[in-house]
Structure formats: C-alpha cells, structure tokens
CSV table of C-alpha atoms in Angstrom, one decimal:
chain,number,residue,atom,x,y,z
D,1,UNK,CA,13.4,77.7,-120.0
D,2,UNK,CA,13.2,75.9,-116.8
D,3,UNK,CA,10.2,77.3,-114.4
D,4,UNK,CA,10.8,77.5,-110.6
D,5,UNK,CA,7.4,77.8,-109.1
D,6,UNK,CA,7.3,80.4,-106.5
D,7,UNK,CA,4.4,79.5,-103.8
D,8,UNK,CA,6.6,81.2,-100.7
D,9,UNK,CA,8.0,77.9,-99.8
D,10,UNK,CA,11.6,76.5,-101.0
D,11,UNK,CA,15.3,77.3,-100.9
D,12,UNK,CA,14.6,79.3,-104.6
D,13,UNK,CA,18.1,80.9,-104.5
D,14,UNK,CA,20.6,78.0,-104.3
D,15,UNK,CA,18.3,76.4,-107.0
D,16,UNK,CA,18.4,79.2,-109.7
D,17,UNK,CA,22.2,79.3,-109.0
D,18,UNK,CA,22.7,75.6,-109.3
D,19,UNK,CA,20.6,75.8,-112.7
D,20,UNK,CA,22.8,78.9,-113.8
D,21,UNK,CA,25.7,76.6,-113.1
D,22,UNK,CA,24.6,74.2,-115.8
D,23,UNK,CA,24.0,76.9,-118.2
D,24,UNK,CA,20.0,76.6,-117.8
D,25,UNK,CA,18.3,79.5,-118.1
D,26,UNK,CA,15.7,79.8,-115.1
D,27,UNK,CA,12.4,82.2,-113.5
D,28,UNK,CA,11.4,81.8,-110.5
D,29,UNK,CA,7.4,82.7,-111.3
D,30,UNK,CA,3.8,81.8,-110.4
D,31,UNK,CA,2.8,83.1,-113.4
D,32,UNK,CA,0.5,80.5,-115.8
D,33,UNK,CA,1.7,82.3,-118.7
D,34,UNK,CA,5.1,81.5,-118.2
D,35,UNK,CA,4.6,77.9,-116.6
D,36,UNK,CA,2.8,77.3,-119.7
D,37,UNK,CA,5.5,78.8,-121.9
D,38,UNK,CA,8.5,76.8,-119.6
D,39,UNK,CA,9.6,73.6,-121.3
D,40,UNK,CA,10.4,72.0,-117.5
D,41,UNK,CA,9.0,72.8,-114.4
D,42,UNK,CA,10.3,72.5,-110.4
D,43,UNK,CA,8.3,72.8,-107.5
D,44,UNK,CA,10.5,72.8,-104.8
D,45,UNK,CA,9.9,73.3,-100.9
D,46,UNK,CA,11.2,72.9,-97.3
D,47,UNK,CA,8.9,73.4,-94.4
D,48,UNK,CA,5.7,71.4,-93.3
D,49,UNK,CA,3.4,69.6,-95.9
D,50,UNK,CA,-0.2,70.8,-94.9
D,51,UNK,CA,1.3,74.1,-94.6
D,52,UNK,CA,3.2,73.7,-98.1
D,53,UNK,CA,-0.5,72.1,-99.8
D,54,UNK,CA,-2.0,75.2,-98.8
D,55,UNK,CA,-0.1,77.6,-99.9
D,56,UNK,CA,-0.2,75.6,-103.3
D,57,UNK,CA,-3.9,76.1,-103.5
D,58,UNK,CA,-4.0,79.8,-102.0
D,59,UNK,CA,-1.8,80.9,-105.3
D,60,UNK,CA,-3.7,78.8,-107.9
D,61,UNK,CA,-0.8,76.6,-108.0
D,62,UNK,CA,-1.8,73.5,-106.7
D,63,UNK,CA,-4.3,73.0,-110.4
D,64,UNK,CA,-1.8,74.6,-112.4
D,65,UNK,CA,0.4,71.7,-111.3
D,66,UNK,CA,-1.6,69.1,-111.9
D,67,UNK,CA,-2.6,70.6,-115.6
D,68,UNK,CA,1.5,70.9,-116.6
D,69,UNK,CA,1.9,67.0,-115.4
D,70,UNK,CA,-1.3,66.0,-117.7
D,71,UNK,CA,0.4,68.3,-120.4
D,72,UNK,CA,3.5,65.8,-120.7
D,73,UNK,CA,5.7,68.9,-119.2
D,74,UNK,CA,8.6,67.3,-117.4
D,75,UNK,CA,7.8,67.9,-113.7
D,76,UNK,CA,10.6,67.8,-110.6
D,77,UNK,CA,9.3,68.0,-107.2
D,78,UNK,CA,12.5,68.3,-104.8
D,79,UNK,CA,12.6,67.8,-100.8
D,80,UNK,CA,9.0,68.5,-99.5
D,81,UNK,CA,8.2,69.3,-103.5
D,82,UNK,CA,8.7,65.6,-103.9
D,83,UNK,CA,6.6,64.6,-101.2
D,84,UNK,CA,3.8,66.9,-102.3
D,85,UNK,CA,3.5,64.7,-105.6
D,86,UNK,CA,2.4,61.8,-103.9
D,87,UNK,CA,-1.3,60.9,-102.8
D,88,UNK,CA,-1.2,62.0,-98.6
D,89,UNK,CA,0.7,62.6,-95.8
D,90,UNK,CA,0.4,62.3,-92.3
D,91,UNK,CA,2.8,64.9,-90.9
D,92,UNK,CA,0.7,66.8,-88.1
D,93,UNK,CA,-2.3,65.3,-89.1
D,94,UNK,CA,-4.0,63.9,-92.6
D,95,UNK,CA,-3.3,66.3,-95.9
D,96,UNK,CA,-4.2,65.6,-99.4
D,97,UNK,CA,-1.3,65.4,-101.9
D,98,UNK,CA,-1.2,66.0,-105.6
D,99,UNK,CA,-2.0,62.4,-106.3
D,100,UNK,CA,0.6,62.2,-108.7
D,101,UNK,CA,2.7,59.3,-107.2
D,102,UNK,CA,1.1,56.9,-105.8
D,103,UNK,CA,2.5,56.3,-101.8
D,104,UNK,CA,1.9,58.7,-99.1
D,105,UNK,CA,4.5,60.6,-95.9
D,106,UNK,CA,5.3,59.4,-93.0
D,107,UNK,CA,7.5,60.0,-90.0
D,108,UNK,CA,11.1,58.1,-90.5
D,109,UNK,CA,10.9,57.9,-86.6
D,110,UNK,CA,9.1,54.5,-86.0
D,111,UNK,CA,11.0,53.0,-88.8
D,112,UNK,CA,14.9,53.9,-88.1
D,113,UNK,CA,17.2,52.7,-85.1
D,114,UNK,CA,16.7,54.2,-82.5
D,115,UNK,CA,20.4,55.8,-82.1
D,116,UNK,CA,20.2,57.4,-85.6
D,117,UNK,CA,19.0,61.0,-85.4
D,118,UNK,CA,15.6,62.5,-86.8
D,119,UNK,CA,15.9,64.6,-88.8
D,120,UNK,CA,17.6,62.6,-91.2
D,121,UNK,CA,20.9,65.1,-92.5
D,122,UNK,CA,23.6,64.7,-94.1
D,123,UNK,CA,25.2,62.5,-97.8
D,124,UNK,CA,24.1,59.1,-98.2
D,125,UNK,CA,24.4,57.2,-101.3
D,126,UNK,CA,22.2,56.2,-103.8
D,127,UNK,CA,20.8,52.5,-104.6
D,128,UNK,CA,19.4,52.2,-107.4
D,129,UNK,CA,16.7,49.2,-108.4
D,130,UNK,CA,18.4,46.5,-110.5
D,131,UNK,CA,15.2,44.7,-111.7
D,132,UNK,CA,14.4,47.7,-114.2
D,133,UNK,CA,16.0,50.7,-116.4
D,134,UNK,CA,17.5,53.6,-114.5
D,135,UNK,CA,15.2,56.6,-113.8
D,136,UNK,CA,16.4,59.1,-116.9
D,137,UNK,CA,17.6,62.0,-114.4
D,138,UNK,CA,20.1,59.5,-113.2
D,139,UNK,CA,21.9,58.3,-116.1
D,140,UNK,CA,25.3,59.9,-115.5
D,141,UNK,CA,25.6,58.7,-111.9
D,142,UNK,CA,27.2,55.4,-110.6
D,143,UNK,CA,25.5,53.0,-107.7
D,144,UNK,CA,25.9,54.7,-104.5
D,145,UNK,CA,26.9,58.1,-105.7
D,146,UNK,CA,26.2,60.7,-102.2
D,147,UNK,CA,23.5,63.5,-102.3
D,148,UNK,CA,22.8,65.8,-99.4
D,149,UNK,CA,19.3,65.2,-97.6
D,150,UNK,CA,18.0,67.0,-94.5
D,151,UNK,CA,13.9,65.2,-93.9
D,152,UNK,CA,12.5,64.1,-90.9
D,153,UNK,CA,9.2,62.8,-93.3
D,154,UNK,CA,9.7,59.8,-96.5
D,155,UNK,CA,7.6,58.6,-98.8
D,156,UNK,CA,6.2,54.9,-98.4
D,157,UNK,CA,4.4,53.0,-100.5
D,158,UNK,CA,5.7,54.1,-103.8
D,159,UNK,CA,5.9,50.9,-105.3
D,160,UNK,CA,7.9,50.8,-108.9
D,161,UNK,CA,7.7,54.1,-108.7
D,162,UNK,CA,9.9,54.5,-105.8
D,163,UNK,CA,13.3,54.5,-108.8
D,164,UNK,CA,16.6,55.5,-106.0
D,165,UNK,CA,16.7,54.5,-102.3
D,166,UNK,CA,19.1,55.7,-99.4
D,167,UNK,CA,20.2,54.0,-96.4
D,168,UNK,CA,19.3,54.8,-92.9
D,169,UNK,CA,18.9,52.2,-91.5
D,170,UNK,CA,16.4,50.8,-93.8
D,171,UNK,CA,16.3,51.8,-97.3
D,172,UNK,CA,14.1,55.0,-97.1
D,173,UNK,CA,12.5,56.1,-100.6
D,174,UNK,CA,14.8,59.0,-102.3
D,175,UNK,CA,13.4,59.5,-105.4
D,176,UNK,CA,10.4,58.4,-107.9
D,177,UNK,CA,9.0,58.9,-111.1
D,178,UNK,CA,5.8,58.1,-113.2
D,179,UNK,CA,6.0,59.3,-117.0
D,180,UNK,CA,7.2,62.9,-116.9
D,181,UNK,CA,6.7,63.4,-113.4
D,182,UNK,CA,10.2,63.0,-110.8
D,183,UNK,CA,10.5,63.5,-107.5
D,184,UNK,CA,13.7,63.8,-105.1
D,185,UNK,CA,13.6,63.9,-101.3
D,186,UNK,CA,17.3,65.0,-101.4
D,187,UNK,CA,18.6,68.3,-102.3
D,188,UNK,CA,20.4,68.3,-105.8
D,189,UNK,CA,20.9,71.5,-105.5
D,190,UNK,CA,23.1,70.9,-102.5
D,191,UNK,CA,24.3,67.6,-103.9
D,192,UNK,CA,27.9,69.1,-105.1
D,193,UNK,CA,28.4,67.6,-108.9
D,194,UNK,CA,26.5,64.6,-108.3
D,195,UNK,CA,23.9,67.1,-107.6
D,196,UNK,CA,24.2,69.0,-111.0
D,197,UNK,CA,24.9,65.9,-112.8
D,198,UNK,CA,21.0,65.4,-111.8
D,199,UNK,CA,19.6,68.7,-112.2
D,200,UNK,CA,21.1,68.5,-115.7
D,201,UNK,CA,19.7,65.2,-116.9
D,202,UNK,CA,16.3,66.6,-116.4
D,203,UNK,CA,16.5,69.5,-118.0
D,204,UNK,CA,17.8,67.8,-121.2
D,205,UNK,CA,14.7,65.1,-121.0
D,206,UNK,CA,12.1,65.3,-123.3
C-alpha cells in the first residue's frame, strides 16, 4: 500500500489516479497507523514552503516524517514535497526544512536569463549525472526523457545527492535522493508515461 499524506497541501487527486493507473493501490491519510502500516510513502505539495512546514507540524506530520525516513520506508517528496526534504529555504523569508537532504530553496530568479519566465512551467528533459549509478526511480527512462514542472523555487546545494537535472538556462536541481529518501521538483503525476514510468519504479523499490 502506498500512503499519500494528507496535511491540506498537494494536488492529492491526480496523484491517487496516476497511482491507480499503475495498478498501486493508494490512501490518502494522516493517520500514523496507516503510515506505519504503508510500505511507501509520498508527501506531496504545491503552494508556499513556510506555509507548507507548518501545516506539517500543525497535523503531527512533520515527526511522523522524519520517523518513516529513519524506518528505511521508501519516502517520495514531489514538487514543494521535494523541497520540504531538504535542510531550509528562503522563499518569503528563512524556514526550517526536514533536514533530510542536504541543500536548501531558493528563488530561480537571480540565476536564470533574464527573458525566461518565472515561474518555471512547462516539459524539460532530464540529465542525468554520468559519474555514478542512476537514481533507482529512474531506471526505465532514457537521457533527456520530458517531465512537466511548474516552480518558481529549486533546490541548491544538493551535492551527490542532487541525482537528475533540467535545463533552464542553467541546469536547475530536479530530483535527489539519499538512501530511501527521493525527491522530485517536477510533477510525475503530470509527466504523461514518463511520469508513471517513475511513479512505478518507486513503488516497486525496496
């Protein structure tokens, strides 16, 4: 059973459905009971990050999440659920992440040409790092296979950790994982096949 935690931020329908697609069977809950009984786990999210971190701690979520990662449980953060996984960010001020990627948001703004639009929406394609082995989730894609992303905030900093990049002008961090924790800022769910291809992969990792 694959866990959708419900903290009253995320796009929670066309996730379920893209999960249903795959033939994964999926709650949306913030019960502990049933996180603890879930054998992978998804904390999505759109919206702003301070907002997002509080909400996380207002439903007991935000320890439950950390506990699950220190379990071994697979863990996928997608969107602002990725960036909540990492240490800070600074969108509308200073907020206090999970900590469980190292890196921290910032605004793609300062960092993109200036004729490219923030937010950052639409397909791009995927690089993946050729000095190491492919993240797990990706294992049925090809190099520069397109995913949908709509972010005005990326991850920086991530290190080895950072394991798919996309091009806007720089290469902006799309993905990352340490152990059984992964994180995409795009939206498999809204990634077409490439997108389920993804979804998929995780939920047959161990």
């Amino acid at each position: 059973m694959i866990a959708i935690i419900d903290y009253g931020v995320g796009n929670l329908f066309s996730l379920k459905s893209s999960l249903a697609a795959i033939g994964a069977e999926a709650v949306v809950t913030r019960d502990q009971q049933v996180l603890d009984q879930a054998d992978h786990i998804i904390l999505p999210g759109v919206g702003a990050f301070g907002d997002a971190a509080d909400k996380l701690r207002e439903t007991g979520m935000f320890q439950v999440v950390l506990d699950q990662a220190a379990s071994g449980k697979p863990l996928l953060g997608i969107c602002l659920g990725m960036q909540l996984l990492l240490e800070r960010s600074f969108e509308y001020g200073e907020h206090q992440g999970l900590g469980l990627i190292p890196g921290e948001v910032r605004p793609i703004r300062p960092v993109i040409p200036a004729e490219l639009d923030v937010p950052h929406m639409g397909w791009n394609g995927l690089h993946f790092p050729k000095d190491r082995a492919r993240s797990p989730i990706f294992a049925d894609l090809n190099e520069g296979d397109h995913v949908y992303f709509v972010h005005s905030f990326a991850g920086f900093d991530c290190g080895d950790c950072c394991t798919a990049t996309a091009e806007y002008g720089p290469e902006l961090t799309a993905a990352v994982q340490k152990d059984n924790v992964f994180g995409t800022q795009f939206h498999p769910e809204k990634s077409g096949d490439v997108g389920l291809k993804i979804l998929k992969a995780f939920c047959q990792w161990r």
